């Protein structure tokens, strides 16, 4: 099934006729080709789309907010008057503004949907994140302008396209609400010719024709019934009717001439990104040491990773692996917290440490200003989730076997050797080991792009704080 052709109506200037343009364009397209699926929704909160297209008084639960949150069109779609599908508006979009930070979110939702034909998106009179999403998904952006200030605002749309590395050819200016009673002396005889000349002079492309200002059309939004009536049924005697028919024909012909859809590009990009993520994950997994870096218990198998408590990686990326939860606790309590009693697995101290470790990063590194020293010292740092230092302890390596009361460097020795923090001469090198609590049931989650990028971001932040020798 062919993906839909997306038309976004956008202008940062209010009162230029965006919603009138979007709603009537949808109806004219449907009237021109009854078999053509036409879908409409708006990110503005005036509910004009709902008032114009809803059949009956009962509202279904879905709306544009739920579409963005649930990332699906599905149940949010409603069949409306004139055969146009629409997604109801929402007055609560402001509540998810901080969640919708990616301008590509809507494009991914539409690309994954079953929609076809033409999708028309009405936007708010500003370049907020919802408008940006509508622009990013568009095959055609129609910018209604009625005066010089609204034309001047076009530069912000072009700047957005430049930042996103999108083609400027997508954008088309359309003079709207043109007062045909006004005439000028000189080469530009009326506001339409003047606006078009201004647009061309700025390097902007224009659609053919314009939409005139019409008292009759304006009255269709205000009536005792509280309805919004379309031009095609209540304004056939106006020039605006002919102008909308011409506009709809232009858009329809564009859908026939441009078979490659913007959403096809988005789908290809998603596929490429997924391939790259899978490859990155596979590379990170292949670089893992297979056993617990403390006790040597096998953890990483060909098919799955056994339950583990912590992930660790050297700052230079040369060694990485997992630690069993009990092993790390058995390391921390006697060596770094100097506990003189045995802390068994049922001890409440372990639960307290486990809970606090979820909000921490741990670092093992050669103590500051000890490079090349005969007497080796090891620093144990604890950082919070933002990479800010909480505590720092220094231990003489010769103390470690005394603290544990066992053979030399039990647990810690193998960890330092397996991660190459100790060189061949049993000297601590320049790299440090970063340790992070992971979900015991899904330890490999930290190897996925988003979580791993956060891990490396914190590693870089910590590296900038550690004292240089």
XYZ file of C-alpha atoms in Angstrom:
469
model
C 0.000 0.000 0.000
C 1.285 3.459 -0.960
C 1.991 5.795 1.945
C -0.012 9.031 2.107
C 0.963 12.366 0.604
C 1.221 14.782 3.556
C 0.159 18.424 3.160
C 0.961 20.745 6.055
C -0.682 24.173 6.321
C 1.637 26.420 8.297
C 2.205 30.052 9.148
C 3.469 31.755 12.279
C 0.977 34.564 11.654
C -2.515 34.149 13.023
C -5.606 35.097 11.045
C -4.253 34.190 7.613
C -6.826 31.453 6.960
C -4.876 28.281 7.840
C -7.816 26.326 9.225
C -10.218 27.494 6.517
C -7.645 26.419 3.969
C -7.026 23.005 5.575
C -10.666 22.058 6.126
C -11.938 23.170 2.732
C -8.998 21.669 0.877
C -9.830 18.301 2.451
C -13.449 18.517 1.274
C -12.601 19.673 -2.258
C -10.074 16.858 -2.659
C -12.642 14.319 -1.516
C -15.294 15.797 -3.811
C -12.882 15.702 -6.738
C -12.094 11.986 -6.221
C -14.556 10.116 -4.027
C -12.286 7.064 -3.788
C -9.343 9.128 -2.561
C -8.796 8.677 1.200
C -8.454 12.097 2.813
C -7.432 12.482 6.466
C -7.319 15.741 8.418
C -6.179 16.788 11.883
C -5.143 19.970 13.654
C -2.623 20.847 16.347
C -4.514 24.045 17.109
C -6.936 24.034 20.033
C -9.957 25.810 18.552
C -11.700 22.489 17.605
C -12.825 23.812 14.207
C -12.040 20.448 12.610
C -14.241 18.626 15.129
C -17.115 21.082 14.711
C -16.996 20.848 10.931
C -16.621 17.096 10.466
C -18.026 15.262 13.482
C -21.160 13.267 12.754
C -23.547 13.497 15.698
C -22.815 14.978 19.079
C -20.962 12.099 20.730
C -17.169 12.386 20.801
C -14.947 9.332 20.606
C -12.136 9.083 23.164
C -9.184 9.375 20.733
C -7.468 12.625 19.733
C -4.166 14.041 18.472
C -2.673 14.018 21.967
C -3.260 10.291 22.319
C -1.904 9.724 18.823
C 1.396 11.343 19.845
C 1.578 9.662 23.246
C 0.558 6.185 22.080
C 2.471 6.648 18.802
C -0.354 5.163 16.763
C -3.154 6.490 14.552
C -5.389 3.436 15.006
C -8.312 4.051 17.346
C -7.879 7.828 17.210
C -9.220 8.056 13.656
C -12.866 9.035 13.101
C -14.956 9.052 9.907
C -16.531 12.453 9.454
C -18.826 14.441 7.226
C -18.208 14.595 3.471
C -16.313 11.287 3.706
C -13.255 12.923 5.278
C -11.458 11.049 8.058
C -10.261 13.176 10.940
C -8.415 12.843 14.218
C -10.129 14.927 16.929
C -8.294 17.933 18.354
C -7.045 18.294 21.924
C -6.849 21.244 24.272
C -4.169 19.535 26.382
C -1.249 19.328 23.949
C 0.694 21.695 26.176
C 0.908 18.906 28.778
C 3.152 16.742 26.561
C 5.290 19.523 25.115
C 8.318 18.327 27.104
C 7.799 14.730 25.953
C 7.602 15.516 22.239
C 11.085 16.856 21.641
C 11.898 15.017 18.410
C 10.544 16.658 15.208
C 10.466 13.235 13.545
C 7.988 11.648 15.960
C 4.846 12.354 13.904
C 6.518 11.204 10.675
C 7.342 7.843 12.255
C 3.767 7.475 13.503
C 2.275 8.238 10.093
C 4.806 6.011 8.304
C 3.818 3.066 10.523
C 0.063 3.670 10.075
C -2.377 2.243 7.542
C -3.232 5.688 6.193
C -3.159 6.267 2.447
C -4.276 8.982 0.016
C -3.725 12.493 1.352
C -3.173 13.661 4.935
C -3.719 17.361 5.692
C -2.306 18.882 8.892
C -3.456 22.215 10.298
C -0.927 23.843 12.639
C -0.719 26.452 15.356
C 0.406 30.033 14.564
C 3.909 29.432 15.907
C 6.881 27.203 15.198
C 6.495 25.014 18.301
C 7.450 21.340 18.456
C 4.039 20.237 17.109
C 4.349 22.492 14.068
C 7.899 21.247 13.584
C 6.606 17.658 13.564
C 4.012 18.567 10.939
C 6.658 20.270 8.792
C 9.104 17.372 9.103
C 6.504 14.880 7.829
C 5.315 16.993 4.883
C 5.525 16.352 1.151
C 4.073 19.815 0.600
C 3.983 22.789 2.961
C 1.416 25.431 2.020
C 2.097 28.805 3.640
C -0.885 31.162 3.495
C 0.156 34.821 3.493
C -2.091 37.846 3.459
C 0.348 40.717 3.980
C 4.028 41.618 4.213
C 4.432 40.581 7.914
C 3.053 37.076 7.262
C 5.352 36.778 4.243
C 8.302 37.906 6.346
C 7.652 35.066 8.816
C 8.285 32.519 6.035
C 12.005 32.838 6.669
C 11.620 30.904 9.930
C 10.085 27.955 8.091
C 12.929 27.951 5.601
C 15.441 28.104 8.457
C 13.828 25.057 10.057
C 14.079 23.143 6.779
C 17.734 24.112 6.472
C 18.516 22.919 10.013
C 16.810 19.594 9.346
C 18.539 19.278 5.957
C 15.179 19.098 4.181
C 14.532 20.384 0.667
C 13.205 23.945 0.450
C 11.287 22.880 -2.648
C 8.661 21.412 -0.322
C 7.471 24.902 0.695
C 4.960 26.863 -1.395
C 3.515 30.290 -0.626
C -0.198 30.910 -1.255
C -1.648 34.447 -1.021
C -4.829 34.227 1.043
C -7.605 36.571 2.123
C -6.678 38.818 -0.789
C -8.949 41.863 -0.947
C -9.850 42.168 -4.615
C -11.239 45.664 -4.131
C -7.745 47.104 -3.674
C -5.891 48.274 -6.780
C -2.500 49.918 -7.191
C -0.917 52.093 -9.840
C 2.215 50.653 -11.328
C 3.387 47.170 -12.332
C 1.600 45.377 -9.457
C -2.080 46.049 -9.881
C -3.487 44.301 -6.793
C -2.408 42.694 -3.463
C -2.097 39.253 -5.096
C 0.448 40.411 -7.675
C 2.303 42.422 -5.046
C 2.550 39.508 -2.568
C 3.620 37.111 -5.306
C 6.312 39.551 -6.469
C 7.581 39.972 -2.903
C 7.715 36.166 -2.493
C 9.573 35.580 -5.755
C 12.005 38.369 -4.919
C 12.878 36.508 -1.702
C 13.422 33.261 -3.588
C 10.157 31.682 -2.424
C 8.115 29.425 -4.693
C 4.370 30.039 -5.008
C 1.358 27.906 -5.809
C -0.741 29.017 -8.743
C -3.558 31.407 -7.890
C -4.771 32.692 -4.535
C -7.704 32.581 -2.121
C -9.725 35.784 -2.062
C -11.203 37.545 0.926
C -14.970 36.935 0.948
C -17.600 38.144 3.457
C -19.774 35.215 2.372
C -17.064 32.686 3.218
C -16.283 34.400 6.512
C -19.954 34.112 7.507
C -19.799 30.322 7.160
C -17.936 30.152 10.488
C -20.576 32.091 12.432
C -24.233 31.052 12.463
C -27.042 30.191 14.922
C -26.410 26.456 14.459
C -22.863 26.751 15.793
C -21.564 24.823 12.796
C -18.805 25.568 10.337
C -19.985 25.128 6.763
C -17.731 24.391 3.782
C -17.389 26.621 0.761
C -18.311 23.795 -1.597
C -21.859 23.548 -0.200
C -22.557 27.098 1.015
C -20.309 29.291 -1.111
C -20.612 27.963 -4.646
C -21.522 31.367 -5.992
C -18.261 32.932 -4.861
C -14.898 33.169 -6.591
C -13.434 31.372 -3.585
C -15.229 28.208 -4.727
C -13.400 28.297 -8.059
C -10.113 29.108 -6.323
C -10.393 26.157 -3.929
C -11.230 23.817 -6.800
C -8.105 25.028 -8.612
C -5.983 24.584 -5.487
C -7.297 21.055 -4.882
C -6.525 20.140 -8.488
C -2.924 21.357 -8.063
C -2.417 19.289 -4.926
C -3.975 16.204 -6.488
C -1.781 16.451 -9.568
C 1.258 16.765 -7.303
C 0.371 13.452 -5.668
C 0.348 11.824 -9.112
C 3.585 13.425 -10.285
C 5.575 12.781 -7.100
C 5.326 9.078 -6.390
C 8.137 9.044 -3.826
C 6.651 10.112 -0.533
C 8.341 11.867 2.346
C 7.151 9.029 4.586
C 8.954 6.560 2.304
C 12.155 8.470 3.020
C 11.392 8.385 6.744
C 10.782 4.628 6.601
C 14.083 4.096 4.789
C 15.875 6.231 7.390
C 14.252 4.253 10.223
C 15.345 0.999 8.602
C 18.891 2.307 8.176
C 19.019 3.529 11.773
C 17.721 0.188 13.041
C 20.357 -1.632 11.035
C 23.056 0.621 12.484
C 21.693 0.161 16.031
C 21.599 -3.615 15.622
C 25.150 -3.607 14.298
C 26.355 -1.407 17.172
C 24.622 -3.639 19.716
C 26.136 -6.761 18.153
C 29.612 -5.186 18.235
C 29.282 -4.205 21.902
C 27.994 -7.659 22.798
C 30.813 -9.381 20.912
C 33.371 -7.308 22.857
C 32.038 -8.454 26.237
C 34.111 -10.811 28.338
C 32.054 -13.934 28.827
C 32.562 -14.449 32.574
C 31.868 -12.388 35.674
C 34.934 -10.156 35.909
C 35.145 -10.776 39.645
C 34.527 -14.481 40.213
C 34.751 -15.973 36.724
C 31.210 -17.403 36.613
C 29.993 -17.694 32.982
C 27.436 -14.944 32.237
C 27.494 -14.127 28.512
C 26.319 -16.958 26.298
C 25.761 -17.173 22.564
C 21.986 -16.833 22.929
C 21.461 -14.971 26.191
C 23.095 -13.129 29.078
C 22.568 -14.611 32.532
C 21.242 -12.401 35.352
C 23.901 -9.895 36.397
C 23.991 -6.943 38.754
C 26.435 -4.513 37.188
C 27.983 -3.543 33.854
C 31.518 -2.200 33.738
C 33.725 -0.794 31.017
C 37.136 0.813 30.963
C 37.352 4.471 30.018
C 39.292 3.633 26.853
C 36.720 0.981 25.834
C 39.316 -1.799 25.764
C 37.488 -4.098 28.193
C 33.844 -4.568 29.158
C 31.709 -7.130 30.939
C 29.254 -7.864 33.710
C 29.588 -8.447 37.452
C 27.373 -10.647 39.579
C 25.510 -8.607 42.162
C 26.731 -10.570 45.180
C 30.316 -10.481 43.931
C 30.335 -6.686 43.714
C 28.792 -6.355 47.186
C 31.411 -8.776 48.553
C 34.062 -6.540 47.009
C 32.700 -3.212 48.217
C 31.915 -3.930 51.862
C 35.268 -5.316 53.084
C 37.570 -3.339 50.798
C 36.011 0.084 50.490
C 33.520 0.342 53.355
C 35.935 -1.467 55.732
C 33.241 -3.727 57.158
C 34.798 -6.077 59.732
C 31.887 -8.492 59.769
C 30.540 -10.726 57.075
C 27.630 -9.094 55.199
C 25.569 -12.029 53.958
C 22.919 -11.868 51.230
C 20.024 -11.480 53.698
C 21.597 -8.565 55.570
C 19.534 -5.317 55.358
C 22.743 -3.454 54.506
C 22.824 -5.280 51.176
C 19.280 -4.133 50.372
C 20.192 -0.569 51.292
C 23.308 -0.675 49.117
C 21.408 -2.271 46.216
C 18.754 0.458 46.335
C 21.263 3.328 46.463
C 23.438 1.749 43.759
C 20.584 2.154 41.266
C 21.232 5.903 41.400
C 25.015 5.700 41.289
C 28.083 5.168 39.134
C 31.241 3.667 40.633
C 34.807 4.237 39.454
C 38.055 2.357 40.138
C 41.211 4.225 39.216
C 44.816 4.738 40.203
C 44.926 7.267 43.040
C 45.834 10.836 42.052
C 49.530 11.716 41.783
C 50.754 8.120 42.188
C 51.878 7.320 38.636
C 54.983 5.138 38.768
C 54.968 4.935 42.584
C 56.282 1.729 44.091
C 53.510 1.779 46.682
C 50.348 1.471 44.545
C 47.085 3.117 45.660
C 43.590 2.586 44.304
C 40.820 5.209 44.311
C 37.187 4.172 44.669
C 34.781 6.918 43.606
C 31.021 7.105 43.796
C 29.100 9.480 41.504
C 25.401 10.305 41.248
C 23.227 9.791 38.147
C 24.368 13.110 36.695
C 28.026 12.226 37.083
C 28.704 14.425 40.122
C 31.086 13.084 42.767
C 29.554 11.815 46.012
C 32.499 10.137 47.756
C 36.125 9.139 47.254
C 38.196 6.573 49.144
C 41.854 5.643 48.662
C 43.247 2.234 49.598
C 46.788 0.895 49.557
C 46.899 -2.217 47.403
C 48.921 -3.946 50.114
C 45.990 -3.404 52.484
C 43.520 -5.284 50.355
C 44.490 -8.807 51.330
C 44.606 -7.736 55.014
C 41.109 -6.233 54.777
C 39.693 -9.383 53.288
C 41.796 -11.751 55.420
C 42.255 -14.091 52.460
C 44.733 -14.816 49.661
C 46.275 -11.736 47.951
C 43.701 -9.527 46.201
C 40.710 -11.931 46.188
C 37.999 -10.716 43.744
C 39.648 -7.340 43.182
C 42.862 -8.769 41.736
C 41.080 -10.677 38.952
C 38.925 -7.630 38.203
C 41.959 -5.356 37.786
C 43.732 -7.927 35.619
C 40.741 -8.858 33.430
C 40.044 -5.207 32.686
C 43.773 -4.481 32.102
C 43.849 -1.767 34.772
C 46.966 -3.571 36.002
C 49.780 -3.796 33.478
C 52.247 -6.642 33.187
C 54.339 -5.200 36.024
C 51.299 -5.023 38.320
C 51.200 -1.263 37.996
C 47.927 0.656 37.655
C 47.611 2.400 34.303
C 45.870 5.627 33.274
C 42.455 4.154 32.396
C 39.622 3.929 34.886
C 36.807 1.396 35.259
C 33.222 2.715 35.257
C 30.624 0.476 36.919
C 26.845 0.881 36.594
C 23.920 -1.020 38.135
C 21.781 -2.858 35.550
C 18.485 -4.717 35.545
C 19.296 -8.275 36.613
C 16.598 -9.685 34.306
C 17.657 -7.644 31.271
C 21.328 -6.852 31.743
C 21.990 -6.367 28.021
C 19.655 -3.341 27.932
C 22.633 -1.140 28.731
C 24.181 -2.151 25.393
C 21.348 -0.539 23.405
C 22.081 2.834 21.852
C 20.158 5.165 24.137
C 21.325 3.595 27.400
C 24.881 3.115 26.153
C 25.138 6.725 24.950
C 24.089 7.843 28.434
C 26.712 5.550 29.977
C 29.441 6.996 27.757
C 28.216 10.558 28.351
C 28.628 10.060 32.085
C 32.031 8.437 31.488
C 33.179 11.550 29.622
C 31.790 13.830 32.326
C 33.580 11.848 35.046
C 36.829 11.810 33.074
C 36.738 15.614 32.950
C 36.448 15.733 36.775
C 39.128 13.217 37.725
C 42.415 14.878 38.688
C 45.221 14.647 36.174
C 48.592 13.381 37.351
